[in-house]
PDB file of C-alpha atoms in Angstrom:
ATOM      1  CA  UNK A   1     -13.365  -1.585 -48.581  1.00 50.00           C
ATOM      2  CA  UNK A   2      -9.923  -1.723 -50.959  1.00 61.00           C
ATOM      3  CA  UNK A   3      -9.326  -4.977 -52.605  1.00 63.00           C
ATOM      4  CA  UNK A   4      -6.383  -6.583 -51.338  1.00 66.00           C
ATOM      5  CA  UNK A   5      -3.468  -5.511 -54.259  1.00 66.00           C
ATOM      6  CA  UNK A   6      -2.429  -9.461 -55.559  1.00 73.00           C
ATOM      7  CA  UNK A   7       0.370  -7.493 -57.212  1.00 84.00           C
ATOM      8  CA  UNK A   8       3.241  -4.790 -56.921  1.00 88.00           C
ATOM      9  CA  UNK A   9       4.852  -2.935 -59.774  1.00 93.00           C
ATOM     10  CA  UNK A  10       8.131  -1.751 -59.445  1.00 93.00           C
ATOM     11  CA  UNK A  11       6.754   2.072 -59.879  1.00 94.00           C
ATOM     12  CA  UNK A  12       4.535   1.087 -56.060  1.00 94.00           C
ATOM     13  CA  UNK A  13       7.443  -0.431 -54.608  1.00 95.00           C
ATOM     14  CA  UNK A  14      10.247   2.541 -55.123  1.00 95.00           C
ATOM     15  CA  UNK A  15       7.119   4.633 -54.008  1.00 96.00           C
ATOM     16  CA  UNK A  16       6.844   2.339 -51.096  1.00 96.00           C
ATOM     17  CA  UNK A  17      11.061   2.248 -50.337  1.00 97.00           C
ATOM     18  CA  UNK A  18      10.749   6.235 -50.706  1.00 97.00           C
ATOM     19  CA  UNK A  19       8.081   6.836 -47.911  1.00 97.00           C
ATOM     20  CA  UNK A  20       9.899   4.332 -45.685  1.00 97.00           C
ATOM     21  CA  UNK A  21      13.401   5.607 -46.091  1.00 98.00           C
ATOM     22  CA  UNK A  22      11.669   9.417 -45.662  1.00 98.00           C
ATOM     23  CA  UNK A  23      10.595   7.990 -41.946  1.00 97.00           C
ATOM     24  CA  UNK A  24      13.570   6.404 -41.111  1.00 97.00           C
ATOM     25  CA  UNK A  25      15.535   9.421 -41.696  1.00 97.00           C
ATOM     26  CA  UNK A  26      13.172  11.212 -39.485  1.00 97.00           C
ATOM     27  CA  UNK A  27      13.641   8.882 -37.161  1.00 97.00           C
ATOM     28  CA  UNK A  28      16.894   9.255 -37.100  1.00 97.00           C
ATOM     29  CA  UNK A  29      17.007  13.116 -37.202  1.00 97.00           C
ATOM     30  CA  UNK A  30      14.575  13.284 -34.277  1.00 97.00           C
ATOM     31  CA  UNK A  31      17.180  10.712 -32.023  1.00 97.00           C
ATOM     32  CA  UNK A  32      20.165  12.785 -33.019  1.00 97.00           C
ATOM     33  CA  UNK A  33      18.334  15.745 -31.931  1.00 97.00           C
ATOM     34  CA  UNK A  34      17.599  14.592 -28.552  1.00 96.00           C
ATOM     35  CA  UNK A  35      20.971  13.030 -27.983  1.00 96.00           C
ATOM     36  CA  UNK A  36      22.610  16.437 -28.415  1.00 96.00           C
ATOM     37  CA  UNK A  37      20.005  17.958 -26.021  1.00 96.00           C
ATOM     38  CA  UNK A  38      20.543  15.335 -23.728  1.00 96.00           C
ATOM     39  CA  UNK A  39      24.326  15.720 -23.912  1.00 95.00           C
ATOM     40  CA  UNK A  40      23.801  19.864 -23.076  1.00 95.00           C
ATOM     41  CA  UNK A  41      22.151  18.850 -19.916  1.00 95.00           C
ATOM     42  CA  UNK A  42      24.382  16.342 -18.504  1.00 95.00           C
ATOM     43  CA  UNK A  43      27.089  18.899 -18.901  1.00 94.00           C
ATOM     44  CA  UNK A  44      25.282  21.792 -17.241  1.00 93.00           C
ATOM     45  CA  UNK A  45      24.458  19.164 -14.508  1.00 93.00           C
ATOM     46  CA  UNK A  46      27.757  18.460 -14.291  1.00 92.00           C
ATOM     47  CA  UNK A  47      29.421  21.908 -14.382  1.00 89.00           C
ATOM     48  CA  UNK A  48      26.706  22.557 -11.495  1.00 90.00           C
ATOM     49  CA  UNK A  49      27.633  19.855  -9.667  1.00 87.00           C
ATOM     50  CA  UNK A  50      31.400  20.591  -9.715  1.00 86.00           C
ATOM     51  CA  UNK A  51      30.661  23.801  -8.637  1.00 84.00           C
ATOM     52  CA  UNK A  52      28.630  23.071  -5.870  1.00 81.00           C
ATOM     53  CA  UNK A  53      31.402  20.504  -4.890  1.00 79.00           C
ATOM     54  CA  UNK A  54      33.805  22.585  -4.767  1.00 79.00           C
ATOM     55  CA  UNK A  55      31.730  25.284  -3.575  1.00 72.00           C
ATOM     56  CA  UNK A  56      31.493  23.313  -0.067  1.00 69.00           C
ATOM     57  CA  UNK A  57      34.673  21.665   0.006  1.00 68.00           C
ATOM     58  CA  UNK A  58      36.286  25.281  -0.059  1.00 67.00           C
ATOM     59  CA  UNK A  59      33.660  26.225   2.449  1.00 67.00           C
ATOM     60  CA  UNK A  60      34.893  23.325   4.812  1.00 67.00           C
ATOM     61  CA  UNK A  61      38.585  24.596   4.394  1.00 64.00           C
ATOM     62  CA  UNK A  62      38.078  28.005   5.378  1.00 66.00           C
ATOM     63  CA  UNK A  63      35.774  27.102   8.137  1.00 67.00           C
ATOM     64  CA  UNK A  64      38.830  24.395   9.401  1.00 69.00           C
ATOM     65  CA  UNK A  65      41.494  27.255   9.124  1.00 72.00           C
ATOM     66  CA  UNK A  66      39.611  29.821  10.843  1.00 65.00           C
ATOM     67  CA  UNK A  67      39.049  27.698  13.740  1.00 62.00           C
TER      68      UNK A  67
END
């Protein structure tokens, strides 16, 4: 088993502020990523639902005049 390390030197602790700056930018790269995927599929869910809106509201027009 390691001993526990009583002491840092400044050379461990950049090394350590390095690899924990690395993961939060990956963090942060893998959060932008999904909120732009997330954003693309609220708009094609939206763009679908407009159309099928108006898709039936047109329906319900034409059926009403040709009556």
């Amino acid at each position: 088993m390691d001993a526990v390390r009583e002491a840092w030197t400044d050379e461990r602790l950049d090394d350590l502020n390095a690899r924990v700056e690395r993961g939060f930018d990956r963090v942060d790269s893998d959060i932008r990523g999904l909120r732009s995927e997330m954003n693309a599929r609220f708009d094609a869910m939206q763009r679908t639902m407009v159309l099928g809106f108006t898709g039936s509201e047109h329906g319900a027009l034409v059926s009403t005049i040709a009556k």
